[in-house]
Each structure stands twice: as structure tokens, then as C-alpha cells.
Coordinates of N, CA and C in Angstrom, one line a residue:
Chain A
X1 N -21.0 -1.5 -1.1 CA -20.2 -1.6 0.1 C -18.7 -1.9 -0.2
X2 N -17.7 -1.3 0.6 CA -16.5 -1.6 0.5 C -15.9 -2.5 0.9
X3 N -15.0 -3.4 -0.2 CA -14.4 -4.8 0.3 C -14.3 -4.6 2.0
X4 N -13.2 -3.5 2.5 CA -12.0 -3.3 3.6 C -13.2 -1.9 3.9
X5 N -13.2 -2.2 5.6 CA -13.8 -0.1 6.0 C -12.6 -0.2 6.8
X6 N -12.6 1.6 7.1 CA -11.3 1.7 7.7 C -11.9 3.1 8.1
X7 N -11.6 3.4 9.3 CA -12.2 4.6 10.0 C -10.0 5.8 9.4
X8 N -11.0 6.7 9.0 CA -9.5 7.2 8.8 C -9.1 8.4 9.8
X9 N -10.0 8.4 10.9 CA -9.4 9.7 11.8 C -9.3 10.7 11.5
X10 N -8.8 11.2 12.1 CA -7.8 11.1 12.4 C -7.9 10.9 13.8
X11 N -6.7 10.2 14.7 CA -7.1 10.0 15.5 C -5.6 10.3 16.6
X12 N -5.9 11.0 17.7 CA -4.7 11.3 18.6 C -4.5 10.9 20.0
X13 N -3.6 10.7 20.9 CA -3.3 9.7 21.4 C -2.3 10.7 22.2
X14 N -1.8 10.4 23.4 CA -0.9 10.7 24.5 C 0.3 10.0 24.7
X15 N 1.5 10.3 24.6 CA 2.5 8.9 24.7 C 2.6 8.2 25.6
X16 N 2.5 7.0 25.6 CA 2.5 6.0 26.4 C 1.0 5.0 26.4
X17 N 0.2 6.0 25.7 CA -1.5 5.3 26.0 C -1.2 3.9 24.7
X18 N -2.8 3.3 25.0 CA -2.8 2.2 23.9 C -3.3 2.5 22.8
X19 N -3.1 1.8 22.0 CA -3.5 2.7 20.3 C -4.1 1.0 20.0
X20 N -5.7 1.5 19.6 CA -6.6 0.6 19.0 C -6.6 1.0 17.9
X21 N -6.6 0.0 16.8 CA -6.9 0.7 15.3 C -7.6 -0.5 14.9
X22 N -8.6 -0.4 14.1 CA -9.6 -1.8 13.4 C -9.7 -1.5 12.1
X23 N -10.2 -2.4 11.3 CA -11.4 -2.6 10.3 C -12.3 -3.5 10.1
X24 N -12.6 -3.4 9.5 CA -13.9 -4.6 9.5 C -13.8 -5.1 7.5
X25 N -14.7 -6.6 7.2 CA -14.7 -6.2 5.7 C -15.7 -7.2 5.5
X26 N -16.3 -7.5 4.8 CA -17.0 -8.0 4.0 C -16.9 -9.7 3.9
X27 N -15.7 -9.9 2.7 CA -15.5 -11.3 2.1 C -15.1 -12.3 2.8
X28 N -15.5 -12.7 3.3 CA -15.7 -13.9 4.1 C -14.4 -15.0 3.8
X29 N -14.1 -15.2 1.8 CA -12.7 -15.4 1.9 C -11.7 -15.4 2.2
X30 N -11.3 -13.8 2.9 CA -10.2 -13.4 3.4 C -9.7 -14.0 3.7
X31 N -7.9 -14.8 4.4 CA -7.6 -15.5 4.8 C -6.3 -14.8 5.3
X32 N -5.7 -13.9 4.7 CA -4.4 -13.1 5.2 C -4.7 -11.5 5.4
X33 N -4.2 -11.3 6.2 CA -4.4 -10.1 6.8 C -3.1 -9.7 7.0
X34 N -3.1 -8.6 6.8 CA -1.8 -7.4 6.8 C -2.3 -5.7 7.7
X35 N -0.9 -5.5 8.4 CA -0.5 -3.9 8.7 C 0.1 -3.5 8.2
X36 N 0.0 -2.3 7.5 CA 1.1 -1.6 7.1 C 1.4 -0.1 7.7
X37 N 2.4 0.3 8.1 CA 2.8 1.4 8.5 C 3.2 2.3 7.6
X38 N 2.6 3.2 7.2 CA 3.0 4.6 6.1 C 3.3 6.1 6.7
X39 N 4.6 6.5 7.0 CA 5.1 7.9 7.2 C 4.7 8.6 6.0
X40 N 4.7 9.9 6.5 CA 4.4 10.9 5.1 C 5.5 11.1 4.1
X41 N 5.2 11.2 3.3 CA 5.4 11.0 2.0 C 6.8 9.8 1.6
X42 N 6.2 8.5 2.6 CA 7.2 7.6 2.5 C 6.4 6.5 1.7
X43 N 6.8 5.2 1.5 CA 6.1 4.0 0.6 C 5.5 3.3 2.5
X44 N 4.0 2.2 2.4 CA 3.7 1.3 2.9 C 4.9 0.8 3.7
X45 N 5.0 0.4 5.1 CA 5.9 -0.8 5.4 C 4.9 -1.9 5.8
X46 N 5.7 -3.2 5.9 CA 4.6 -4.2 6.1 C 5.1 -4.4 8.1
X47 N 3.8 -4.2 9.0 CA 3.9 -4.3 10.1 C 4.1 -5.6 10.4
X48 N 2.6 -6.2 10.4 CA 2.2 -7.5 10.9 C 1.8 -8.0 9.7
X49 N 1.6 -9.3 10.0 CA 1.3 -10.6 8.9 C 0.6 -11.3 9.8
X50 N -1.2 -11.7 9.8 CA -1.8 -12.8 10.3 C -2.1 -13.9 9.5
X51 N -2.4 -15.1 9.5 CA -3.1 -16.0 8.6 C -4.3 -16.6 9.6
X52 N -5.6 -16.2 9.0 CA -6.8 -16.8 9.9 C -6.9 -15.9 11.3
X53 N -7.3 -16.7 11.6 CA -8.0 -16.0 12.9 C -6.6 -16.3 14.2
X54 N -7.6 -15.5 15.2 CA -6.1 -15.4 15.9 C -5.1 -14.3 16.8
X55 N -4.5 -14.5 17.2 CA -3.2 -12.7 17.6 C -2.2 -13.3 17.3
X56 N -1.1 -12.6 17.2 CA 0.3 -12.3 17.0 C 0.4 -11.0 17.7
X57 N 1.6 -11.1 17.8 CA 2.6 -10.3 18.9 C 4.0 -9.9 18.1
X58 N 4.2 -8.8 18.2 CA 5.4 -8.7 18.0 C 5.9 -7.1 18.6
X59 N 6.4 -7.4 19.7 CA 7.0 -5.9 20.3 C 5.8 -5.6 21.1
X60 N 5.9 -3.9 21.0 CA 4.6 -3.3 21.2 C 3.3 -3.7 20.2
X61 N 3.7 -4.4 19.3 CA 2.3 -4.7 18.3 C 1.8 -5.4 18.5
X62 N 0.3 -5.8 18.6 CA -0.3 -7.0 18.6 C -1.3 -7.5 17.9
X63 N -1.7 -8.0 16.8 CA -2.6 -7.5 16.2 C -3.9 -9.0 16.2
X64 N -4.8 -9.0 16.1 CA -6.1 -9.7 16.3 C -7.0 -9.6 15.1
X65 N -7.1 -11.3 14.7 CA -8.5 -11.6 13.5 C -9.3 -12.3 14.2
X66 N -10.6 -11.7 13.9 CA -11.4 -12.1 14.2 C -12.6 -12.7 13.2
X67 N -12.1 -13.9 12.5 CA -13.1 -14.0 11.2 C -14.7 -14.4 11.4
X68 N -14.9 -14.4 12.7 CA -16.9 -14.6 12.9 C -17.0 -13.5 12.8
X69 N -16.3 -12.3 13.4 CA -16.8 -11.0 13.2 C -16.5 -10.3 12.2
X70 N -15.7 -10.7 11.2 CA -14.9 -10.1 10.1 C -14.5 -8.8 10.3
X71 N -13.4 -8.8 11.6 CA -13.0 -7.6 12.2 C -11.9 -8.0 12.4
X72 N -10.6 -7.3 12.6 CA -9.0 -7.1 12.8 C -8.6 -6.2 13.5
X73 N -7.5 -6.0 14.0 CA -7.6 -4.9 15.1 C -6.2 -4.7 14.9
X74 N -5.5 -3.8 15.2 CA -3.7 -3.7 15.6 C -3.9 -2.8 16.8
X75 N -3.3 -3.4 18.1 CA -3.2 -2.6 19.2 C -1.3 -2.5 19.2
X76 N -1.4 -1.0 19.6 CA -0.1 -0.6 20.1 C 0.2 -0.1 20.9
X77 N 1.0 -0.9 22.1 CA 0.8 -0.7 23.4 C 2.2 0.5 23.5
X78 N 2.4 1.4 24.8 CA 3.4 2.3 25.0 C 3.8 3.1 24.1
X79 N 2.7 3.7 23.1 CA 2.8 4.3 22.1 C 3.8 5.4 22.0
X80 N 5.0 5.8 20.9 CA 5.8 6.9 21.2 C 5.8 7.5 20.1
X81 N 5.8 8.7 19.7 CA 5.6 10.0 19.0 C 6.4 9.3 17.5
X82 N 7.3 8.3 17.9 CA 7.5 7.9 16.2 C 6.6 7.0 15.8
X83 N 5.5 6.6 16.2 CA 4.4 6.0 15.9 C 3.1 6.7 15.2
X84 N 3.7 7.9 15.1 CA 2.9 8.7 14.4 C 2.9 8.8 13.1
X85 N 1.9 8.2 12.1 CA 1.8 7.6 11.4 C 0.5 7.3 10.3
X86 N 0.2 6.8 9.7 CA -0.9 6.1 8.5 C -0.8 4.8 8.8
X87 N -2.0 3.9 9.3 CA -1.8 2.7 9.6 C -3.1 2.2 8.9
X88 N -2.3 1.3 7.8 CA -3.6 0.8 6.6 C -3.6 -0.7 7.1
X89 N -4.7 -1.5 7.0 CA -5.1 -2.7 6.9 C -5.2 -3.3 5.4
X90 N -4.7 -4.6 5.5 CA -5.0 -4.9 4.1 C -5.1 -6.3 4.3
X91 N -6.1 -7.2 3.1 CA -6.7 -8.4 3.4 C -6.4 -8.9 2.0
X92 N -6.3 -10.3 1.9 CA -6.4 -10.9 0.6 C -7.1 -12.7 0.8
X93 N -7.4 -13.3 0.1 CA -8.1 -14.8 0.2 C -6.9 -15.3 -0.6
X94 N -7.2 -16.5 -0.7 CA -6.2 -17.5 -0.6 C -6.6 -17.6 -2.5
X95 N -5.4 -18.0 -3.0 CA -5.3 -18.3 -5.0 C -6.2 -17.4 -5.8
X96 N -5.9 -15.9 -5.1 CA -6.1 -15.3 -6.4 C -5.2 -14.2 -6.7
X97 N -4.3 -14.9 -7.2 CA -2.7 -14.0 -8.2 C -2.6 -13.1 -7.0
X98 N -2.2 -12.9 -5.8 CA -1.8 -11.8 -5.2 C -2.3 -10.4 -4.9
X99 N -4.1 -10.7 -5.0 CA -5.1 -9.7 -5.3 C -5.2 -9.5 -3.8
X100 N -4.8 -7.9 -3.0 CA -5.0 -7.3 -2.0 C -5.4 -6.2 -2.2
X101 N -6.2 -6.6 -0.9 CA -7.6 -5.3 -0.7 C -6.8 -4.7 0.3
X102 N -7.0 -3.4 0.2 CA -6.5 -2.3 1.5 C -7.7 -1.4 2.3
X103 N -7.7 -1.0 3.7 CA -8.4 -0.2 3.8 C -8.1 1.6 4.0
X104 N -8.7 2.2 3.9 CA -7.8 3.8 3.6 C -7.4 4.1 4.2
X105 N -6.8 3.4 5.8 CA -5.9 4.1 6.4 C -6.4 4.8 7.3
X106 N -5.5 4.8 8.8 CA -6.5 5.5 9.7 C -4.8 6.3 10.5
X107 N -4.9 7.7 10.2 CA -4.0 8.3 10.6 C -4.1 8.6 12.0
X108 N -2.6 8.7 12.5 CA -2.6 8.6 14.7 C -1.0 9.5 14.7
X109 N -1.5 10.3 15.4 CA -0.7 11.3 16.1 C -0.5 11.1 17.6
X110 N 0.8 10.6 17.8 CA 1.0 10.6 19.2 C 1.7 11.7 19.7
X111 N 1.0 12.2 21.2 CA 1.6 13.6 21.4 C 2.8 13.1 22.5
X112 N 4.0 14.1 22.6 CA 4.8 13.5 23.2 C 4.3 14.1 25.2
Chain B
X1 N 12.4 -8.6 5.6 CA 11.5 -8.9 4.1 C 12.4 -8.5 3.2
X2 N 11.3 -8.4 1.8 CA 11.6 -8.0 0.7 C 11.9 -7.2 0.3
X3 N 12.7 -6.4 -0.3 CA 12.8 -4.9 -0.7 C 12.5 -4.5 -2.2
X4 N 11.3 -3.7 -1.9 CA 11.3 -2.9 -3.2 C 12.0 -1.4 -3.5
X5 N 12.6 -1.1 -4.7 CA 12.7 0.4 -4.9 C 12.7 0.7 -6.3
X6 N 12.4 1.8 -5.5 CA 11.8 3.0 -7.1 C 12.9 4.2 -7.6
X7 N 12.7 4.8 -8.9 CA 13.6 5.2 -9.3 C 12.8 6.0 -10.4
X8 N 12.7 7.7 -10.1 CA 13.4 8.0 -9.7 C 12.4 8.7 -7.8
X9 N 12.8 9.0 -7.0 CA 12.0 9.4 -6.0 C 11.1 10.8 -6.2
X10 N 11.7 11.2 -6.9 CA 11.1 12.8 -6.9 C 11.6 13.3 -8.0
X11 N 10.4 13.9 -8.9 CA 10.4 14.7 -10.5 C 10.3 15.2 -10.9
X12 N 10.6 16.4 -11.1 CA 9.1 18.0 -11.7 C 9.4 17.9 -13.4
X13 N 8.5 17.4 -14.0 CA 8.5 17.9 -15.3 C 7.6 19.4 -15.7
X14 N 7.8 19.4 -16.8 CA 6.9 20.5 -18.0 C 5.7 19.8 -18.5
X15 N 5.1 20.4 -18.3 CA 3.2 20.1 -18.8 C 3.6 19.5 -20.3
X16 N 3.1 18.3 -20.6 CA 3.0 18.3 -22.2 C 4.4 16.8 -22.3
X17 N 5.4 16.7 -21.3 CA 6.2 15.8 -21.1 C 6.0 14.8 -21.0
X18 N 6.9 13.1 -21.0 CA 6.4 11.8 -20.5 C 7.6 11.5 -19.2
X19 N 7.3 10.8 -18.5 CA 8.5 10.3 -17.1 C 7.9 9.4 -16.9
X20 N 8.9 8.7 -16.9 CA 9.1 7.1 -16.6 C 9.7 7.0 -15.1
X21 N 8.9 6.0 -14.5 CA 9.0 5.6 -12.6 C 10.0 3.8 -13.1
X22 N 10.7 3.6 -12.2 CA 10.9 2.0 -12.5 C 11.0 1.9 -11.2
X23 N 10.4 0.6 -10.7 CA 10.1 -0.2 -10.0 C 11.2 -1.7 -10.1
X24 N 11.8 -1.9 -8.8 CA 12.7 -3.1 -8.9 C 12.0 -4.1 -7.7
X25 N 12.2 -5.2 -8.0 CA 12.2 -6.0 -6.6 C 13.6 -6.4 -6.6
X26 N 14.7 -6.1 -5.4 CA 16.1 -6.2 -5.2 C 16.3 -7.3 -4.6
X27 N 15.3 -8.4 -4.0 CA 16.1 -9.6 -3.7 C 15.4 -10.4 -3.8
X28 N 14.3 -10.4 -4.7 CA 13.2 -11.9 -5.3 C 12.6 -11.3 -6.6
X29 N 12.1 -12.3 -7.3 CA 11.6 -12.1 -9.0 C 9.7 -11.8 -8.1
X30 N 9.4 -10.9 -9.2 CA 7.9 -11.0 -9.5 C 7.0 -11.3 -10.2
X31 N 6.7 -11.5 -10.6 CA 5.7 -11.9 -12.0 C 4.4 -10.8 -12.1
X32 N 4.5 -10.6 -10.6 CA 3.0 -9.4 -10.8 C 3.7 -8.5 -9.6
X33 N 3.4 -7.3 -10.7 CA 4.0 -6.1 -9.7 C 2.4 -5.1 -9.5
X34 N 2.2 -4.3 -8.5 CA 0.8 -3.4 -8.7 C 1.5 -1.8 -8.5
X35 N 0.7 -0.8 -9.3 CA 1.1 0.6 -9.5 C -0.4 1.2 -8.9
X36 N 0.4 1.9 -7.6 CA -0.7 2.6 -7.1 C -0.2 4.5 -7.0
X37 N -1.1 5.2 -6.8 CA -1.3 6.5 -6.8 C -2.6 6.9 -5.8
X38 N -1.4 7.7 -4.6 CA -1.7 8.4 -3.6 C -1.9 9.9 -3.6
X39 N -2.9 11.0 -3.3 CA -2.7 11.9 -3.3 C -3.0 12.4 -1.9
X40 N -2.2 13.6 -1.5 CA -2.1 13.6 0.1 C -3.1 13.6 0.9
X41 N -2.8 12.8 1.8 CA -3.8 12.1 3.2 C -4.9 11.6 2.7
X42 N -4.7 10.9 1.5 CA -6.0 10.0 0.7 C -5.5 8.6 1.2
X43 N -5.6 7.3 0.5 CA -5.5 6.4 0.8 C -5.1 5.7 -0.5
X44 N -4.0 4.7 -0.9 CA -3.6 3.9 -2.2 C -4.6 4.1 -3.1
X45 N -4.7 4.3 -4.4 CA -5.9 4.0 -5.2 C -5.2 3.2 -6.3
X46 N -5.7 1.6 -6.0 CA -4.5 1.0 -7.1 C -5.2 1.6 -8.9
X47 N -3.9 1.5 -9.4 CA -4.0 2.0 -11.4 C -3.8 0.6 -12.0
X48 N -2.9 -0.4 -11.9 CA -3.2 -1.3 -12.1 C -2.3 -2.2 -12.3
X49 N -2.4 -3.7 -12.9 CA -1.6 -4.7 -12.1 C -0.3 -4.7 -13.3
X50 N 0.7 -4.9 -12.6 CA 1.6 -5.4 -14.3 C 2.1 -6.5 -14.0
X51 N 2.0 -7.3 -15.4 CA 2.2 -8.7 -15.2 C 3.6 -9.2 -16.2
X52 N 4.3 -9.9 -15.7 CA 5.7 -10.2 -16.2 C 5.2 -11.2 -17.7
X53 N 6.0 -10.3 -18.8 CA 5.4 -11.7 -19.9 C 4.2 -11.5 -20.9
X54 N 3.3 -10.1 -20.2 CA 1.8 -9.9 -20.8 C 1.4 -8.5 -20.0
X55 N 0.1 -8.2 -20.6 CA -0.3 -6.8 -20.9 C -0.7 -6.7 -19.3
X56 N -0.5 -5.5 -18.8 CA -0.5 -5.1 -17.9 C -2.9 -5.0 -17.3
X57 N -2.9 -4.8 -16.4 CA -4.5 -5.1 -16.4 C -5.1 -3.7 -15.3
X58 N -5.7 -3.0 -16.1 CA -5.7 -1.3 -15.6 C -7.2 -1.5 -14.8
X59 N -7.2 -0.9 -13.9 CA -8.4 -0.8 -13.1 C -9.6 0.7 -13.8
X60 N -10.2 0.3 -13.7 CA -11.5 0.8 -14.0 C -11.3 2.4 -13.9
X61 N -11.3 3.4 -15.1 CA -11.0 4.9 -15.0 C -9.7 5.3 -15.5
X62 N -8.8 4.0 -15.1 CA -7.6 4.4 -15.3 C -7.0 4.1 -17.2
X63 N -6.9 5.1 -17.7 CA -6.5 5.6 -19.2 C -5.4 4.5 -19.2
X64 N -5.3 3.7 -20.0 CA -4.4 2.9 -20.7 C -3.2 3.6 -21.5
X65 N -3.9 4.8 -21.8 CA -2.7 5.3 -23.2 C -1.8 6.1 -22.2
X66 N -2.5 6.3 -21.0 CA -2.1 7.2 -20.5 C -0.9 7.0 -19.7
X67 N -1.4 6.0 -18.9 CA 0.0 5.7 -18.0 C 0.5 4.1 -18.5
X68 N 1.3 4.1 -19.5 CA 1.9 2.7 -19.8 C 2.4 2.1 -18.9
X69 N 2.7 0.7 -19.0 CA 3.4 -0.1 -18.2 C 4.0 -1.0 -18.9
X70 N 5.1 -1.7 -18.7 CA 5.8 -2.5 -19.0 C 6.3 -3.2 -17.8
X71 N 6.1 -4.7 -17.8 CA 7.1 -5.5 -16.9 C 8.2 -6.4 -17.5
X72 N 9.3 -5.8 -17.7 CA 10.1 -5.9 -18.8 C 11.3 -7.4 -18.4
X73 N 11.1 -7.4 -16.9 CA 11.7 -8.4 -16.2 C 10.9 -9.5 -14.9
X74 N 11.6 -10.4 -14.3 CA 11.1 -10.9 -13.3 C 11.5 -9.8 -12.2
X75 N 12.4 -8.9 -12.3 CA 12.3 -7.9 -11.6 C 12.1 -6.4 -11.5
X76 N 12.0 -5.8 -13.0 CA 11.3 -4.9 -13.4 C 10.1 -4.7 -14.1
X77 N 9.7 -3.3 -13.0 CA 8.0 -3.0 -13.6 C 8.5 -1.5 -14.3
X78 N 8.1 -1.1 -15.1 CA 7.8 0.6 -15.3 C 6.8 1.1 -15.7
X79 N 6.4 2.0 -15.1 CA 5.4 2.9 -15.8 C 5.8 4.4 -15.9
X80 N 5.4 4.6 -17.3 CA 5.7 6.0 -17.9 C 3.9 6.8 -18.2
X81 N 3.9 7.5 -17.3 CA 3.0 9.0 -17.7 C 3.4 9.6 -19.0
X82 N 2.8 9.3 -19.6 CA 2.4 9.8 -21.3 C 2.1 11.3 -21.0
X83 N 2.6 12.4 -22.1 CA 2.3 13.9 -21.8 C 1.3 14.3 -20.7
X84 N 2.1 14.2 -19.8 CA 1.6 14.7 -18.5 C 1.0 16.0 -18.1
X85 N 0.4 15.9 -17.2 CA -0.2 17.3 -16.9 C -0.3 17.5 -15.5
X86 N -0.5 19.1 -15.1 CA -0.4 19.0 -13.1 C -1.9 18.3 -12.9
X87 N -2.7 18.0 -13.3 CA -3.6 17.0 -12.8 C -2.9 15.4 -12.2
X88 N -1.9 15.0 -13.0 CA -1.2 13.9 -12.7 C -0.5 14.5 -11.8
X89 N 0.4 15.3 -11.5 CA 0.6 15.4 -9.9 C 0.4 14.4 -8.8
X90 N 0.9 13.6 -8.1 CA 0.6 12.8 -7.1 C 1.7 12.0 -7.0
X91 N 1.6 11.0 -5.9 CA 3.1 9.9 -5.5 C 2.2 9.2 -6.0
X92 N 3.3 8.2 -6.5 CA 3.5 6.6 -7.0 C 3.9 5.6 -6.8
X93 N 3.4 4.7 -6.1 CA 3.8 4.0 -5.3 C 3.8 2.7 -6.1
X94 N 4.8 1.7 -6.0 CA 4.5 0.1 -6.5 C 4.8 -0.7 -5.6
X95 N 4.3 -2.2 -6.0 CA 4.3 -3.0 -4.8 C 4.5 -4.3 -5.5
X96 N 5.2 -5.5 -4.9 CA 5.0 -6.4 -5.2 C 5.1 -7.6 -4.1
X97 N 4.3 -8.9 -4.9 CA 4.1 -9.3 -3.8 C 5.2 -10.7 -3.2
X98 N 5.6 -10.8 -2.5 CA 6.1 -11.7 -1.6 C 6.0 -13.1 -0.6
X99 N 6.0 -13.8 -1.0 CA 5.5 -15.0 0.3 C 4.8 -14.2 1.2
X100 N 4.9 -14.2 2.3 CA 3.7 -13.5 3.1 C 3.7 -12.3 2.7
X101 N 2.5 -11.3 2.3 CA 2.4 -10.3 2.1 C 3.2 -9.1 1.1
X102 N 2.9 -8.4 0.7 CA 3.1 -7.6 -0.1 C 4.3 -6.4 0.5
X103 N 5.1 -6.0 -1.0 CA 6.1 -4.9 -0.1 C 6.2 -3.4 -1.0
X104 N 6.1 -2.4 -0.4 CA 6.0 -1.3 -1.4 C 7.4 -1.1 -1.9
X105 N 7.5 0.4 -2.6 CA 8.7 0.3 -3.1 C 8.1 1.8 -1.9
X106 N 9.7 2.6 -1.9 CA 9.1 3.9 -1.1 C 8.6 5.3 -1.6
X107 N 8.3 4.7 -3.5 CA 7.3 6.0 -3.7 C 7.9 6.8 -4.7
X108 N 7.3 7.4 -5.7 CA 7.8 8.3 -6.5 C 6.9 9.4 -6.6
X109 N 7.9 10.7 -6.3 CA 6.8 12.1 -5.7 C 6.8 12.7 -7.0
X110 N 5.6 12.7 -8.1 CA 5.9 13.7 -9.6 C 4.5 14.9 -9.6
X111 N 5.5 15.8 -9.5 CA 5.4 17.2 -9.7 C 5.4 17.9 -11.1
X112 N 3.9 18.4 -11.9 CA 3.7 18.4 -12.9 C 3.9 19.9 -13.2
X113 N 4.4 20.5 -14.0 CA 4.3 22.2 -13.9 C 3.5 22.7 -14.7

């Protein structure tokens, strides 16, 4: 079984609808949770940052841990055609050297 | 955040060649940088960790002789593809990590002939 699952889509979307994206994972350690946004043939950006359980907000972003469920979620509300994109999850636990798990990315095409 | 960059972005060598990627962190030191390799609409596959000071730590498959690494600074990483081949073809991505969360650099596209 894989640390991080990640449904990879692809997955398409209408502009303005909401954009659910999850993963789920395993280690129970986990403690920090990460989004990253990836254009094609660009590097990772880092979206959101959670620590524990919880939401944050930021913008249209909102993203949700769920550590009984060991599930995470990034919702993107008013979604627009530059949000089309690779949107990886990535998890790490607390003191060990900077070791992050990612999950493969779930690619979203928003139509204008 | 943090910024990483890579250098050089995009490279076509000759089959049988070596190229060297460098990796910077531009406005904080790392001690651990990570070298991953993407092939299109796949997902990161990290190669492995480089550590400032000591021997870099290659993930499982990935050839040591093959793709060196040096972390030669608190801000530089490199890794050089040893006689390369279009099987190595693929982006190169590094990352390092930062108080909250990790930052990529934006990728090195090498094109093997």
C-alpha cells in the first residue's frame, strides 16, 4: 500500500463550479500536509500549508485535514481556466530530516 | 516563500554525454536538498536526497554511478547525468526544504539524442 493515494483523473470541471480534490494515506504520523500546484512542464508550487487537523482558507482555496479519517481535501471554489492544472498532495510527520511523501497528482481542466 | 532555481532549464545533449543540473536555494541555506524526475503526466519519482557535508542517499533503482550528486554548499545541490542516453530523457526537478513545507526549483527539461 501507498504511503499518499491520489486519484489522478483526470478530472474536468466548468468555470465557476467547485473543484474537490482528496487523498487519503496511511501513516498515522503525518502531521503536515501540503498542496502543490504544477503547470505543465513547470516545477511544484506550494499552495496550502496545514499542520494537524483542521481547514485553512486562503482565497478561493480551502483545504481540510482530517486525521480520524486520514483524508485531506483542497476545495476550489469559482474555479477559472488558469486553474487548470496538476494538483499533488504531500504529507510529512514531524523529525524526520524533511522526509515528504507526495501523492501522484490529480490533473483538472477547467473549461471556460 | 522560498525560492528555488535551477540551471540550466532546458538541454539536448548527444547520447554517450554528461550534463550537469544545479540547483540553488536563493534566499535560505539547505542542508538537504531532494532530486526528483518526472516523466510526462506521471507524478515526481524522487532519485534521491542530497545532503550538505556527506554522501548523497539514492532511493532504491536509482544507479549511483549514474546520476551523481554533489551538495557542494548550504546552497548548492548538483546533479550530473553520467553518459547519458534518450532513456534519461525526462524533467528534473529539485526541492528543498523550508520551514513550512518544501519548495521546487522550476525544473530542468533534458532531451537526450
Amino acid at each position: 500500500q501507498k504511503e499518499v493515494e491520489q486519484d489522478p483523473g483526470p478530472l474536468s470541471v466548468p468555470e465557476g463550479a467547485i473543484v474537490s480534490l482528496n487523498c487519503t494515506y496511511s501513516n498515522s504520523a503525518f502531521q503536515y500536509f501540503m498542496w502543490y500546484r504544477q503547470y505543465s512542464r513547470k516545477g511544484p508550487e506550494l499552495l496550502m500549508y496545514t499542520y494537524s487537523s483542521g481547514n485553512k482558507e486562503d482565497g478561493r482555496f480551502t483545504a481540510q485535514v482530517d486525521k480520524s479519517s486520514k483524508y485531506i481535501s483542497l476545495f476550489i471554489r469559482d474555479s477559472q481556466p488558469s486553474d487548470s492544472a496538476t494538483y499533488l498532495c504531500a504529507m510529512s510527520p514531524p523529525n524526520t530530516g524533511n522526509q515528504f511523501y507526495f501523492g501522484t497528482g490529480t490533473s483538472l481542466t477547467v473549461i471556460p | 516563500g522560498a525560492v528555488v532555481s535551477q540551471h540550466p532549464s532546458w538541454v539536448i545533449c548527444k547520447s554517450g554525454t554528461s550534463v550537469k543540473i544545479e540547483c540553488r536555494s536563493l534566499d535560505f541555506q539547505a542542508t538537504t536538498m531532494f532530486w526528483y524526475r518526472q516523466f510526462p503526466k506521471q507524478s515526481l519519482m524522487l532519485m534521491a536526497t542530497s545532503n550538505e557535508g556527506s554522501k548523497a542517499t539514492y532511493e532504491q533503482g536509482v544507479e549511483k554511478d549514474k546520476f551523481l550528486i554533489n551538495h557542494a554548499s548550504l546552497t548548492l545541490s548538483t546533479l550530473t547525468v553520467t553518459s547519458a542516453h534518450p532513456e534519461d530523457s525526462s524533467f528534473y526537478i529539485c526541492s528543498a526544504p523550508s520551514g513550512r513545507g518544501q519548495f521546487f526549483g522550476p525544473g530542468t527539461r533534458l532531451t537526450v539524442l
